[in-house]
Short mmCIF file of C-alpha atoms and ligand atoms in Angstrom, two decimals:
data_model
loop_
_atom_site.label_atom_id
_atom_site.label_comp_id
_atom_site.label_asym_id
_atom_site.label_seq_id
_atom_site.Cartn_x
_atom_site.Cartn_y
_atom_site.Cartn_z
CA MET A 23 -7.42 2.79 2.63
CA ALA A 24 -8.64 2.49 -1.04
CA VAL A 25 -6.11 1.89 -4.06
CA THR A 26 -6.67 4.83 -6.31
CA ASN A 27 -4.36 4.55 -9.13
CA VAL A 28 -3.86 7.05 -11.70
CA THR A 29 -1.61 4.51 -13.97
CA PRO A 30 -2.18 3.01 -17.49
CA ASP A 31 -0.37 -0.26 -16.22
CA SER A 32 -1.30 -1.24 -12.68
CA PHE A 33 -1.72 -5.02 -12.27
CA SER A 34 -5.58 -4.67 -11.27
CA ASP A 35 -7.02 -1.30 -12.53
CA GLY A 36 -4.27 -0.08 -14.53
CA GLY A 37 -5.90 2.16 -17.49
CA ARG A 38 -9.07 2.68 -15.99
CA PHE A 39 -8.65 5.77 -14.37
CA LEU A 40 -6.05 7.66 -16.22
CA ASP A 41 -8.44 10.50 -17.32
CA PRO A 42 -8.71 12.71 -14.39
CA ASP A 43 -12.57 13.32 -14.59
CA ARG A 44 -12.83 9.31 -13.93
CA ALA A 45 -10.35 9.51 -11.55
CA LEU A 46 -12.06 11.74 -9.66
CA ALA A 47 -15.53 9.99 -9.89
CA HIS A 48 -13.74 6.97 -8.88
CA ALA A 49 -12.39 8.47 -5.83
CA ARG A 50 -15.71 10.05 -4.93
CA ARG A 51 -17.18 6.61 -4.93
CA LEU A 52 -14.59 5.02 -2.97
CA ILE A 53 -15.14 7.73 -0.22
CA ALA A 54 -19.02 6.56 -0.31
CA ASP A 55 -18.18 2.93 -0.26
CA GLY A 56 -16.49 4.01 3.48
CA ALA A 57 -12.48 4.68 2.62
CA ASP A 58 -10.93 6.25 5.50
CA ILE A 59 -7.93 7.09 3.30
CA LEU A 60 -7.22 7.24 -0.62
CA ASP A 61 -3.65 6.19 -1.60
CA VAL A 62 -3.01 7.73 -4.93
CA GLY A 63 -0.73 6.40 -6.94
CA GLY A 64 0.85 7.43 -10.37
CA GLU A 65 3.54 4.65 -10.83
CA SER A 66 3.04 0.74 -11.19
CA THR A 67 4.83 -1.12 -8.39
CA ARG A 68 3.87 -4.27 -10.37
CA PRO A 69 6.37 -7.06 -11.03
CA GLY A 70 8.11 -5.92 -14.18
CA ALA A 71 6.71 -2.43 -14.36
CA GLU A 72 8.54 0.13 -16.19
CA PRO A 73 9.93 3.64 -14.04
CA VAL A 74 7.79 6.72 -14.59
CA ASP A 75 9.62 9.92 -15.05
CA GLU A 76 9.38 12.12 -11.93
CA ALA A 77 7.43 15.00 -13.92
CA GLU A 78 5.12 12.54 -15.53
CA GLU A 79 4.23 11.17 -11.80
CA ILE A 80 3.62 14.39 -10.55
CA ALA A 81 1.20 15.68 -13.39
CA ARG A 82 -0.74 12.22 -12.71
CA VAL A 83 -1.14 12.28 -8.81
CA VAL A 84 -1.32 16.15 -8.11
CA PRO A 85 -4.16 17.40 -9.79
CA LEU A 86 -6.34 14.48 -8.32
CA ILE A 87 -5.15 15.05 -4.82
CA ARG A 88 -5.73 18.69 -4.96
CA ALA A 89 -9.24 17.83 -6.34
CA ILE A 90 -9.94 15.41 -4.02
CA ARG A 91 -8.67 17.45 -0.97
CA ALA A 92 -10.95 20.71 -2.34
CA GLU A 93 -14.23 18.87 -2.21
CA ARG A 94 -13.45 16.34 0.68
CA ASP A 95 -11.82 16.12 4.12
CA VAL A 96 -10.48 12.58 3.48
CA ALA A 97 -6.98 11.95 4.31
CA VAL A 98 -4.83 11.11 1.29
CA SER A 99 -1.69 8.99 0.79
CA VAL A 100 0.73 9.33 -2.13
CA ASP A 101 2.18 6.10 -2.98
CA THR A 102 5.54 6.96 -4.23
CA MET A 103 9.29 6.24 -4.03
CA LYS A 104 10.02 9.67 -5.49
CA PRO A 105 10.84 12.47 -2.62
CA ALA A 106 10.01 15.39 -5.17
CA VAL A 107 6.74 13.30 -6.01
CA ALA A 108 6.00 13.09 -2.04
CA ARG A 109 6.96 16.73 -1.65
CA ALA A 110 4.52 17.83 -4.42
CA ALA A 111 1.84 15.79 -3.06
CA VAL A 112 1.79 16.90 0.48
CA GLY A 113 1.83 20.38 -0.88
CA ALA A 114 -1.50 19.67 -2.64
CA GLY A 115 -2.72 18.13 0.52
CA ALA A 116 -1.58 14.83 0.95
CA ALA A 117 -1.09 13.76 4.72
CA ILE A 118 0.97 10.08 4.16
CA TRP A 119 3.93 9.40 2.09
CA ASN A 120 3.49 5.78 1.37
CA ASP A 121 6.88 4.43 -0.02
CA VAL A 122 7.25 0.71 -1.01
CA SER A 123 10.70 1.13 -0.81
CA ALA A 124 10.85 2.22 2.84
CA LEU A 125 12.53 5.49 1.94
CA ARG A 126 15.22 3.88 0.40
CA HIS A 127 14.88 4.57 -3.24
CA ALA A 128 16.70 8.12 -2.89
CA PRO A 129 19.56 9.49 -1.12
CA ASP A 130 17.41 12.04 0.36
CA SER A 131 14.16 10.10 1.07
CA LEU A 132 14.60 9.90 4.81
CA ASP A 133 15.42 13.67 5.03
CA VAL A 134 12.99 14.73 2.76
CA ALA A 135 10.36 12.84 4.72
CA ALA A 136 11.38 14.42 8.35
CA GLU A 137 11.12 17.79 6.93
CA LEU A 138 7.73 17.39 5.24
CA GLY A 139 6.65 15.88 8.65
CA CYS A 140 3.73 14.03 6.97
CA ASP A 141 3.12 9.98 8.36
CA VAL A 142 5.40 7.47 6.40
CA VAL A 143 4.48 3.93 5.61
CA LEU A 144 7.67 2.07 5.31
CA MET A 145 7.21 -1.07 3.60
CA HIS A 146 9.26 -4.32 3.14
CA MET A 147 10.39 -5.19 -0.52
CA GLN A 148 13.11 -7.35 -1.51
CA GLY A 149 15.05 -6.34 -4.66
CA GLU A 150 13.09 -3.73 -6.58
CA PRO A 151 9.80 -3.84 -8.92
CA ARG A 152 11.27 -4.52 -12.24
CA THR A 153 12.97 -7.88 -10.99
CA MET A 154 11.74 -8.55 -7.60
CA GLN A 155 9.66 -11.81 -8.32
CA ALA A 156 12.57 -13.46 -10.05
CA GLU A 157 14.15 -15.41 -7.33
CA PRO A 158 13.25 -14.07 -3.96
CA ARG A 159 15.06 -15.88 -1.01
CA TYR A 160 14.82 -16.05 2.82
CA ALA A 161 16.11 -18.30 5.61
CA ASP A 162 13.20 -16.83 7.78
CA VAL A 163 10.82 -14.78 5.99
CA VAL A 164 8.87 -13.59 9.15
CA GLY A 165 11.88 -13.02 11.29
CA GLU A 166 13.91 -11.03 8.21
CA VAL A 167 10.70 -8.80 7.39
CA THR A 168 10.19 -8.16 10.98
CA ASP A 169 13.59 -6.95 11.40
CA PHE A 170 13.97 -4.98 8.36
CA LEU A 171 10.73 -2.70 9.23
CA ALA A 172 12.22 -2.34 12.80
CA GLY A 173 15.39 -1.01 11.33
CA ARG A 174 13.79 1.11 8.68
CA ALA A 175 11.75 2.81 11.60
CA GLU A 176 15.08 3.25 13.47
CA ALA A 177 16.38 5.13 10.53
CA ALA A 178 13.81 7.29 9.84
CA MET A 179 13.47 8.43 13.76
CA ALA A 180 17.42 8.99 13.53
CA ALA A 181 16.77 11.12 10.34
CA GLY A 182 14.25 13.05 12.50
CA VAL A 183 10.83 11.39 11.63
CA ALA A 184 8.34 11.47 14.82
CA ARG A 185 7.74 8.06 16.17
CA GLU A 186 4.23 8.48 15.94
CA ARG A 187 4.32 9.40 12.06
CA ILE A 188 5.43 5.83 11.23
CA TRP A 189 3.26 2.86 9.83
CA LEU A 190 5.01 -0.54 9.22
CA ASP A 191 4.01 -3.00 6.16
CA PRO A 192 5.29 -6.61 5.43
CA GLY A 193 4.93 -5.61 1.49
CA ILE A 194 3.00 -8.79 0.34
CA GLY A 195 3.70 -9.54 -3.46
CA PHE A 196 6.90 -7.58 -3.08
CA GLY A 197 9.78 -9.95 -3.89
CA LYS A 198 8.13 -12.77 -1.84
CA HIS A 199 7.12 -16.24 -3.29
CA MET A 200 3.45 -16.62 -4.10
CA MET A 201 2.65 -19.32 -0.89
CA GLY A 202 6.05 -19.93 0.68
CA HIS A 203 6.64 -16.29 1.59
CA ASN A 204 3.52 -14.43 1.89
CA LEU A 205 1.24 -17.07 3.64
CA PRO A 206 4.02 -17.21 6.64
CA LEU A 207 3.88 -13.48 6.49
CA LEU A 208 0.03 -12.98 6.92
CA ALA A 209 -0.19 -15.94 9.44
CA HIS A 210 2.29 -14.05 11.62
CA LEU A 211 1.32 -10.61 11.16
CA ASP A 212 1.04 -10.43 14.91
CA ARG A 213 4.90 -10.18 15.51
CA ILE A 214 5.04 -7.08 13.11
CA VAL A 215 2.38 -5.40 15.07
CA ALA A 216 4.18 -6.15 18.23
CA LEU A 217 6.94 -3.67 17.08
CA GLY A 218 4.35 -1.25 18.11
CA PHE A 219 3.80 0.80 15.16
CA PRO A 220 0.34 0.86 13.08
CA VAL A 221 0.44 -1.61 10.45
CA LEU A 222 -0.78 -1.34 7.09
CA LEU A 223 -1.91 -4.78 5.06
CA GLY A 224 -2.09 -4.70 1.32
CA ALA A 225 -3.05 -8.21 0.18
CA SER A 226 -6.08 -6.85 -2.16
CA ARG A 227 -6.30 -9.15 -5.55
CA LYS A 228 -2.71 -10.18 -5.30
CA SER A 229 -1.53 -13.11 -7.08
CA PHE A 230 -0.95 -15.37 -3.94
CA ILE A 231 -4.88 -15.35 -3.76
CA SER A 232 -5.02 -16.85 -7.35
CA ALA A 233 -2.22 -19.24 -6.37
CA VAL A 234 -4.05 -20.61 -3.24
CA ASP A 235 -7.48 -21.00 -5.16
CA GLY A 236 -6.19 -23.31 -7.93
CA GLY A 237 -4.39 -20.63 -10.30
CA GLY A 238 -5.66 -18.84 -12.92
CA ARG A 239 -7.95 -16.14 -11.25
CA ALA A 240 -7.95 -12.71 -12.68
CA PRO A 241 -7.26 -9.79 -10.20
CA SER A 242 -11.16 -9.09 -10.49
CA GLU A 243 -12.01 -12.68 -9.32
CA ARG A 244 -9.82 -12.44 -6.01
CA LEU A 245 -12.84 -10.49 -3.67
CA GLY A 246 -13.22 -13.67 -1.52
CA GLY A 247 -9.85 -14.12 -0.84
CA SER A 248 -8.86 -10.43 -0.57
CA ILE A 249 -11.31 -10.04 2.16
CA ALA A 250 -10.17 -13.26 4.08
CA ALA A 251 -6.99 -11.32 4.04
CA ALA A 252 -8.00 -8.37 5.41
CA LEU A 253 -9.99 -10.36 8.24
CA ALA A 254 -6.73 -12.37 9.01
CA GLY A 255 -5.19 -8.70 9.33
CA ALA A 256 -7.70 -7.71 11.57
CA ALA A 257 -7.54 -10.42 13.81
CA ALA A 258 -3.81 -9.71 13.91
CA GLY A 259 -4.58 -5.95 14.80
CA VAL A 260 -3.38 -4.29 11.81
CA ALA A 261 -4.60 -0.33 11.90
CA ALA A 262 -5.63 -0.32 8.16
CA VAL A 263 -6.08 -2.62 5.27
CA ARG A 264 -4.88 -1.15 1.69
CA VAL A 265 -7.78 -2.76 -1.03
CA HIS A 266 -9.73 -2.30 -4.12
CA ASP A 267 -13.20 -3.38 -3.00
CA VAL A 268 -14.00 -0.98 -0.66
CA ARG A 269 -17.36 -1.62 0.03
CA GLU A 270 -17.35 -5.09 0.65
CA THR A 271 -13.89 -5.15 2.79
CA ALA A 272 -15.49 -2.48 5.05
CA GLN A 273 -18.74 -4.65 5.71
CA ALA A 274 -16.62 -7.73 6.16
CA LEU A 275 -14.79 -5.83 8.82
CA ARG A 276 -17.91 -4.35 10.37
CA VAL A 277 -19.36 -7.71 10.90
CA TRP A 278 -16.33 -9.21 11.86
CA ARG A 279 -15.84 -6.43 14.53
CA ALA A 280 -19.34 -6.87 15.66
CA ILE A 281 -19.12 -10.32 16.45
CA ALA A 282 -15.70 -9.85 18.19
CA GLU A 283 -17.60 -7.38 20.24
CA ALA A 284 -20.35 -9.42 21.01
CA ARG A 285 -17.93 -12.22 22.64
N1 HH2 B 312 0.80 -2.58 -3.02
C1 HH2 B 312 0.76 -2.09 -4.06
C2 HH2 B 312 1.39 -0.80 -4.38
N2 HH2 B 312 1.27 -0.06 -3.38
N3 HH2 B 312 1.88 0.16 -0.91
C3 HH2 B 312 1.86 -0.38 0.09
N4 HH2 B 312 2.17 -0.02 1.03
N5 HH2 B 312 1.50 -1.81 0.72
C4 HH2 B 312 1.27 -2.43 -0.39
O1 HH2 B 312 1.26 -3.64 -0.63
C5 HH2 B 312 1.20 -2.06 -2.15
C6 HH2 B 312 1.56 -0.70 -1.91
C7 HH2 B 312 0.45 -2.98 -5.32
O2 HH2 B 312 -1.10 -2.90 -5.58
P1 HH2 B 312 -1.53 -2.04 -6.97
O3 HH2 B 312 -1.24 -0.58 -6.62
O4 HH2 B 312 -2.85 -2.34 -6.99
O5 HH2 B 312 -0.70 -2.25 -8.34
P2 HH2 B 312 0.32 -1.50 -8.85
O6 HH2 B 312 1.58 -1.40 -7.95
O7 HH2 B 312 0.45 -2.38 -10.09
O8 HH2 B 312 -0.01 -0.08 -9.15
#
């Protein structure tokens, strides 16, 4: 899954693809590089990000989704917490609602997901984007994230979302201490995989990589760590990785799989 942000302020690629022509050119490149899913986002969820108005978010994502789907048969997901944005995106051809709030942001999120009939990614986040990194706390981070995701899957199914439509995501970097919480989650992804839903992992270019690597690494200097995390995910059985560097990650995954198959 390729990060396809149309935002002025995303932590890694903010402002680069706000222009529609540049966004579409970038999407074409991600597909050529081997992306199976393009994750189109119009609101940054980085720590401290300011919320975006619903109409503005729709105006950012819908034209790009429509343009991608008009020329390529690639799956598109929409990265949004807002039911109205998800509805507009699915209308434009998106097949997956990727919701970092796990359908908790709006009172009608669960019902809209059931009505749309699209796939949904339910991601764990402690707190909300503006404040989530202030003081994340867990007694048992792996157990709590796993239980939360199981509970959200139950809630989605109770609202009418089909079981086979549900994906889970531990939410690396979302209300998680840099190393104390993100690393145990990455080390125990198999516990989330064992819940029986496809798991999505988004670790690409995130801050914990810089922390492990001694600090001070800009997002563009985190490729090695991003690939290491993607391979850890593959080894644990995740179904997809959400990444910025598609070509390099796809190559790493292909080689990793070829070695596994030669065992
Ligand atoms: N991470 C980001 C955004 N959306 N969705 C899922 N399911 N999982 C993730 O780990 C995830 C996500 C943050 O990355 P990015 O889109 O690059 O930055 P920003 O939120 O600043 O736009």
